Tab-separated table of C-alpha atoms in Angstrom:
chain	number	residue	atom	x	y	z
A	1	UNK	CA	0.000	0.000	0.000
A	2	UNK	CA	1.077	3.490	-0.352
A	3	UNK	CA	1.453	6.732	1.412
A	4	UNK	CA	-0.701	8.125	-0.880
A	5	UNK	CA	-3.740	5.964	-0.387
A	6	UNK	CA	-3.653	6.773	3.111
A	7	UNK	CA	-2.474	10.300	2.776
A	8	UNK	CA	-4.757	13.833	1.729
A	9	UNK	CA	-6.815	13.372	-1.783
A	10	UNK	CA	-6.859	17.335	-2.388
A	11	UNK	CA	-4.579	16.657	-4.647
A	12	UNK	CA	-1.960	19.025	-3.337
A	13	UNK	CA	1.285	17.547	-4.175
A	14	UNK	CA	3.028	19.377	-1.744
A	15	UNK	CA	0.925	17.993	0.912
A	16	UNK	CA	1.601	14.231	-0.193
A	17	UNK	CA	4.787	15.022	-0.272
A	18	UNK	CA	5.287	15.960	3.523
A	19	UNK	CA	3.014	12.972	4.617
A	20	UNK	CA	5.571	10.455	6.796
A	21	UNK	CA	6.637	7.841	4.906
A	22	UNK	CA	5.721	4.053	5.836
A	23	UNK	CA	6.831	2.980	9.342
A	24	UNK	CA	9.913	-0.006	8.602
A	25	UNK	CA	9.733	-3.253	10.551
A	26	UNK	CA	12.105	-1.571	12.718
A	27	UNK	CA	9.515	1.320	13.892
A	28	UNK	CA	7.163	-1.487	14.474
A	29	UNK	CA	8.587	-1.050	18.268
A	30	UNK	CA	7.644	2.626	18.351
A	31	UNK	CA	4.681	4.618	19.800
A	32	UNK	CA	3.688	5.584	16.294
A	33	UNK	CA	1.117	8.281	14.955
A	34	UNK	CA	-1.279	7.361	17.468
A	35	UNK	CA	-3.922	7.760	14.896
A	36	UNK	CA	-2.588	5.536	12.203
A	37	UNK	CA	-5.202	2.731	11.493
A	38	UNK	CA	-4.904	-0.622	12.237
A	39	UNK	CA	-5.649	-1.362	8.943
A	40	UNK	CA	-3.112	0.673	7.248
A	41	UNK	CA	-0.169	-0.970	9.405
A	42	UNK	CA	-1.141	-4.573	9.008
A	43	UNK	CA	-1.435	-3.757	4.803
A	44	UNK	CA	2.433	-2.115	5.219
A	45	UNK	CA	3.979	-5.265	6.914
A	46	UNK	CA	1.477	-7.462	4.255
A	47	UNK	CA	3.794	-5.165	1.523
A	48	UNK	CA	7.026	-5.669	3.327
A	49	UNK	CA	6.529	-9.874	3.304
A	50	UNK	CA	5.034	-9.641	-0.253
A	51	UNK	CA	2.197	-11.228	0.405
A	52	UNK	CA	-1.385	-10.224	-0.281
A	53	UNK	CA	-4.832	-10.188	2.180
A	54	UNK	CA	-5.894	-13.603	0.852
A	55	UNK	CA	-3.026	-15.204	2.247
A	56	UNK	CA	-3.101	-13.623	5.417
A	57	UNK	CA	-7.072	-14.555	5.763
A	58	UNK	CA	-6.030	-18.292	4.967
A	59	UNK	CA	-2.878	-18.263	7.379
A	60	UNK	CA	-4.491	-16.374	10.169
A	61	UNK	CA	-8.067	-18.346	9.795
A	62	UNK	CA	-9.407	-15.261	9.603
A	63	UNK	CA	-12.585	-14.705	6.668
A	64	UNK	CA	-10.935	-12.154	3.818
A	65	UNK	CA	-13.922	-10.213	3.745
A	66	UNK	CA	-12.995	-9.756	7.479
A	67	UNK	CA	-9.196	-8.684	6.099
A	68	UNK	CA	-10.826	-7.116	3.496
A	69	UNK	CA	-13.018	-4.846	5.906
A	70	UNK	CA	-10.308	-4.473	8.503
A	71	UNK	CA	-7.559	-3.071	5.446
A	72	UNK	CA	-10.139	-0.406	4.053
A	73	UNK	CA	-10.792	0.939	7.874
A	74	UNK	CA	-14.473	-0.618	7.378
A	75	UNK	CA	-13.932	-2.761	10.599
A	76	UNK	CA	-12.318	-2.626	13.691
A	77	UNK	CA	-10.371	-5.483	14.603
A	78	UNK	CA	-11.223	-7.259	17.773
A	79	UNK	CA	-8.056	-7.620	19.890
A	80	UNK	CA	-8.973	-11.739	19.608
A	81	UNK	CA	-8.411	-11.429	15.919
A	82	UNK	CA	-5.225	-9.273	16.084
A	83	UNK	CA	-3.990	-12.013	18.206
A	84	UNK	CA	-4.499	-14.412	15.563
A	85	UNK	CA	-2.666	-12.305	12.972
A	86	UNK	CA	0.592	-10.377	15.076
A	87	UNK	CA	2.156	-14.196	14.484
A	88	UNK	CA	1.506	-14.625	10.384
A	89	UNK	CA	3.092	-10.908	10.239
A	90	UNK	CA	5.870	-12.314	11.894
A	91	UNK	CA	5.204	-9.545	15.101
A	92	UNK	CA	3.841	-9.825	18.362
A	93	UNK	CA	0.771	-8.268	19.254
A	94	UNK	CA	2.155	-5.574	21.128
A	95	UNK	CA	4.620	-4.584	17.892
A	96	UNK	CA	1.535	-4.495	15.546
A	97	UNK	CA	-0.816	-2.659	17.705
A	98	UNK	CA	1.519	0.447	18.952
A	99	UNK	CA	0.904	3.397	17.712
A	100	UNK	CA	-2.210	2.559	16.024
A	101	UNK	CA	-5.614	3.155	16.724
A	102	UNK	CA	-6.540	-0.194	17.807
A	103	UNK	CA	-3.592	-0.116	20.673
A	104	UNK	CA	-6.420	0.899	23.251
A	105	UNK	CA	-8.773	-1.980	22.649
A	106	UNK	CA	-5.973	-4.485	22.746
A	107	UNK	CA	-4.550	-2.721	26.209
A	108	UNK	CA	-8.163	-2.407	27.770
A	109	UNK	CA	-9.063	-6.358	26.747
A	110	UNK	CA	-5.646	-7.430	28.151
A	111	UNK	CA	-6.991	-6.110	31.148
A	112	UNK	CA	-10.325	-7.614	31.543
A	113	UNK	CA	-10.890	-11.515	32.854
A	114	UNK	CA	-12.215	-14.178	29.951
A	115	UNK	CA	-15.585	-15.653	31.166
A	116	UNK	CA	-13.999	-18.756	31.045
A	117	UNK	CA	-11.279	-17.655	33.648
A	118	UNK	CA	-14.280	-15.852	35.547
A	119	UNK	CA	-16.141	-19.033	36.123
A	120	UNK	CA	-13.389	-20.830	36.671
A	121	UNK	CA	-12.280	-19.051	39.554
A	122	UNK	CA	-15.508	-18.674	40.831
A	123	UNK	CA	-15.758	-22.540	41.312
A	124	UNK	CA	-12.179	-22.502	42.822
A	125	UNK	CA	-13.793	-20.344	45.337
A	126	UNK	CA	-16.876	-22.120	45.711
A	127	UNK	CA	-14.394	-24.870	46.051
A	128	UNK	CA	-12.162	-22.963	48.473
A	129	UNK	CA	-15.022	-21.975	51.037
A	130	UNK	CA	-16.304	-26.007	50.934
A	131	UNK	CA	-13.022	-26.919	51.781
A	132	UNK	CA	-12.633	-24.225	54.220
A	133	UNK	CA	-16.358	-25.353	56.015
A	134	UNK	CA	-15.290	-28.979	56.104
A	135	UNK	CA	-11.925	-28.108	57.714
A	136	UNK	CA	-13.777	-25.604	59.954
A	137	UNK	CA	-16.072	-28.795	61.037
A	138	UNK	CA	-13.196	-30.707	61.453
A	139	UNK	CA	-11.430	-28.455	63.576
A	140	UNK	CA	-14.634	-28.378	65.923
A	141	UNK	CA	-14.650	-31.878	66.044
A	142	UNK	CA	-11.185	-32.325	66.989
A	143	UNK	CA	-11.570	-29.475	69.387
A	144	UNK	CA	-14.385	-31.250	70.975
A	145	UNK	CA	-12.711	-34.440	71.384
A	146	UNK	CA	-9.577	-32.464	73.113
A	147	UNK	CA	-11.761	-31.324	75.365
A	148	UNK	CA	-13.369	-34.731	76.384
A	149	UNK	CA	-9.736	-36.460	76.258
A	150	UNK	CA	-8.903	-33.618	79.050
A	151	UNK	CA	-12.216	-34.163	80.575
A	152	UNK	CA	-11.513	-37.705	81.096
A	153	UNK	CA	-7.524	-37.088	81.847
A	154	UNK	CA	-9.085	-34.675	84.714
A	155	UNK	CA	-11.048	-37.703	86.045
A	156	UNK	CA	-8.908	-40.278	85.995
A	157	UNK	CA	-6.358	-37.962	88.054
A	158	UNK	CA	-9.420	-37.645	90.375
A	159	UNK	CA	-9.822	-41.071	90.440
A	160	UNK	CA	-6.406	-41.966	91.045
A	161	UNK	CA	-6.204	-39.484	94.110
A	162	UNK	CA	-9.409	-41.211	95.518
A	163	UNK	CA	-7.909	-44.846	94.835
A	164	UNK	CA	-4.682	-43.380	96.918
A	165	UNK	CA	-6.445	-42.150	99.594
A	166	UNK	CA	-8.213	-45.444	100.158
A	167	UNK	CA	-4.680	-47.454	99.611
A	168	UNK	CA	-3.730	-45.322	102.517
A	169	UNK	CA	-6.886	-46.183	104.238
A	170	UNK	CA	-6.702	-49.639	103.818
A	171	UNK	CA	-2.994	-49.549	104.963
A	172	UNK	CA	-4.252	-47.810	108.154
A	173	UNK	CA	-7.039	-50.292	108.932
A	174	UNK	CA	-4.080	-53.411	108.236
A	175	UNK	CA	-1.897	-51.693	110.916
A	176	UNK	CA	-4.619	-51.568	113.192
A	177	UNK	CA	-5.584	-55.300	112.322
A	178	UNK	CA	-2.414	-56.370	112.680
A	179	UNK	CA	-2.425	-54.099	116.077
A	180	UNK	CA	-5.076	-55.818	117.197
A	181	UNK	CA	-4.180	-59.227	116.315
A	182	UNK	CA	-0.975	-58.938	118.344
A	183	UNK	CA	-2.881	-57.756	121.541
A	184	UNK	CA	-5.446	-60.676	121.474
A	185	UNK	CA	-1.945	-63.091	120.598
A	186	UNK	CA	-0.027	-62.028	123.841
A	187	UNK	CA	-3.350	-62.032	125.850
A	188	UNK	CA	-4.072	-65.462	124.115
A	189	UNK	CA	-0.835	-66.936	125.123
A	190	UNK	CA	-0.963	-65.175	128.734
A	191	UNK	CA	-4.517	-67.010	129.469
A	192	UNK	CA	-2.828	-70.481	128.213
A	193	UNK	CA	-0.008	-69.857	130.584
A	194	UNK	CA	-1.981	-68.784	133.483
A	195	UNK	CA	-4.402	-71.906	132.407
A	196	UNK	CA	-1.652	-74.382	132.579
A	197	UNK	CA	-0.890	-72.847	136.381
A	198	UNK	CA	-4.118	-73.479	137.167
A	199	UNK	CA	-4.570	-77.076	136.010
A	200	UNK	CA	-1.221	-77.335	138.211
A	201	UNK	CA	-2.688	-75.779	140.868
A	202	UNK	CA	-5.861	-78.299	141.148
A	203	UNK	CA	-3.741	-80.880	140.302
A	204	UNK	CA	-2.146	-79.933	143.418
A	205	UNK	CA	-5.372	-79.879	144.792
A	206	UNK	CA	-6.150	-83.062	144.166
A	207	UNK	CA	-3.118	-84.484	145.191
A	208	UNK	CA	-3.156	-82.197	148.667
A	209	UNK	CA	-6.456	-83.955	149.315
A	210	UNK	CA	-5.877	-87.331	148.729
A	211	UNK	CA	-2.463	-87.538	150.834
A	212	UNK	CA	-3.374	-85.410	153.927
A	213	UNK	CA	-6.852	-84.596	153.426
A	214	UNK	CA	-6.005	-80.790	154.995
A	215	UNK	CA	-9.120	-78.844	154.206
A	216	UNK	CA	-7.758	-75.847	155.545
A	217	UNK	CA	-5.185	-75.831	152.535
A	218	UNK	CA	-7.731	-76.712	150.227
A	219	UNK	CA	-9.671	-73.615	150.783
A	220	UNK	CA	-7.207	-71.245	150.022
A	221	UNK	CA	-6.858	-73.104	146.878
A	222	UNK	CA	-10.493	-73.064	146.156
A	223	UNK	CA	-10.483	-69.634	146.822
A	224	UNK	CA	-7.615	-69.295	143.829
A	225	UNK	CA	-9.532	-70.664	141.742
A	226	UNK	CA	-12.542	-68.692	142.360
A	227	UNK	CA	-10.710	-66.064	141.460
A	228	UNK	CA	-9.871	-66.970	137.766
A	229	UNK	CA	-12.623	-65.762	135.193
A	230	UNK	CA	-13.567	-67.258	132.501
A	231	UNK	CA	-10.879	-67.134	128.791
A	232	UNK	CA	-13.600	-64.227	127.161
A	233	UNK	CA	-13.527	-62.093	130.408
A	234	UNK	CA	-9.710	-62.543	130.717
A	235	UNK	CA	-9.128	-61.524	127.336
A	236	UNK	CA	-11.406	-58.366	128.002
A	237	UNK	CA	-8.859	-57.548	130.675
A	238	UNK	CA	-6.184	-58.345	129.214
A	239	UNK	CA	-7.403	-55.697	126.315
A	240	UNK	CA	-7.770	-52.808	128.814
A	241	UNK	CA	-4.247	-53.616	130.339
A	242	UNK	CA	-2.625	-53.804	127.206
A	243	UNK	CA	-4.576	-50.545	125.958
A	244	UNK	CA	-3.317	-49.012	129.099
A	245	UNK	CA	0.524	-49.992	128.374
A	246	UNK	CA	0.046	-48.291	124.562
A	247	UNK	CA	-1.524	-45.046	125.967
A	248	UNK	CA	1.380	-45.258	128.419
């Protein structure tokens, strides 16, 4: 394409002649004239490949009444379509868009969110906040069941006091048992020995009577043994004495 089918149409040579000349593949990294078409820099780099609108429309899969449109400024490229053709040009987007008047669109789309990406991240978030409820419930659970392990930790220390304090108890009640036992032992074996002096007392008895028949003897040894009690009334006094000798 060139300068002149872009430029004035007065007529005015003079005017045609200070018109700037086609920007080089080079300038394609420039800002530009910021109102050069889109059109009229995708036909230059078209003319600096040698290659025509029908090949681009094939190569970028892009209709050529679309190309068509786009190269006589009937159209305005959507930045989807520029993206498409930047590559067959051999450019990137941002190369074939400066300067021109499509350069806004592309910048202002670049900056939006594709549906696609929308919902998408909408159901990462749905997705997110499930995940974040479940762990939530978890967490009370598990805080729950801390709380009943330390309930029960709590009572078994209680319980364990309690069964110590009755160990202690019982220990007690064995010491006085035992206690006990021995006092009723030594009074046990006192009564047998005090028993056996008494058999050998009426044995003397009866052998006092039968040899000299003195009755005044054998009253004074009835009289002994008038005096014993009974073993269970022994025993009971032997208790007191002995309780008497441990308070002592």
């Amino acid at each position: 394409m060139q300068s002149v089918a872009r430029g004035n149409t007065t007529g005015n040579t003079h005017q045609l002649a200070l018109l700037p000349p086609e920007p080089h593949a080079e300038q394609m990294q420039g800002t530009g004239d910021p109102t050069t078409p889109i059109g009229d820099r995708i036909g230059t780099l078209l003319d600096q490949i040698g290659q025509n609108p029908s090949w681009l429309a094939d190569r970028a899969g892009v209709s050529r009444s679309t190309i068509s449109r786009i190269l006589k400024a009937q159209r305005n490229p959507t930045p989807e379509t520029l993206k498409e053709i930047a590559p067959v040009l051999g450019v990137e987007l941002g190369q074939l868009v400066a300067g021109t008047d499509a350069a806004e669109r592309v910048t202002a789309a670049e900056q939006l969110v594709a549906r696609a990406d929308y919902e998408a991240a909408v159901k990462h978030v749905i997705e997110f906040e499930r995940q974040a409820h479940d762990l939530r419930a978890q967490l009370r659970d598990l805080t729950e069941e801390r709380d009943n392990v330390r309930e029960r930790e709590r009572e078994a220390k209680r319980n364990l006091i309690a069964a110590e304090q009755a160990r202690d108890e019982a220990l007690r009640e064995a010491r006085r048992f035992e206690h006990d036992a021995f006092r009723y032992r030594s009074a046990l074996e006192k009564a047998v020995a005090d028993l056996a002096q008494l058999q050998a007392e009426v044995s003397r008895l009866g052998s006092a009577v039968e040899a000299s028949r003195a009755t005044g003897r054998v009253g004074a040894i009835l009289a002994g043994v008038a005096a014993v009690v009974s073993v269970a009334s022994y025993l009971g006094s032997s208790d007191d004495d002995f309780d008497d000798e441990v308070d002592e």
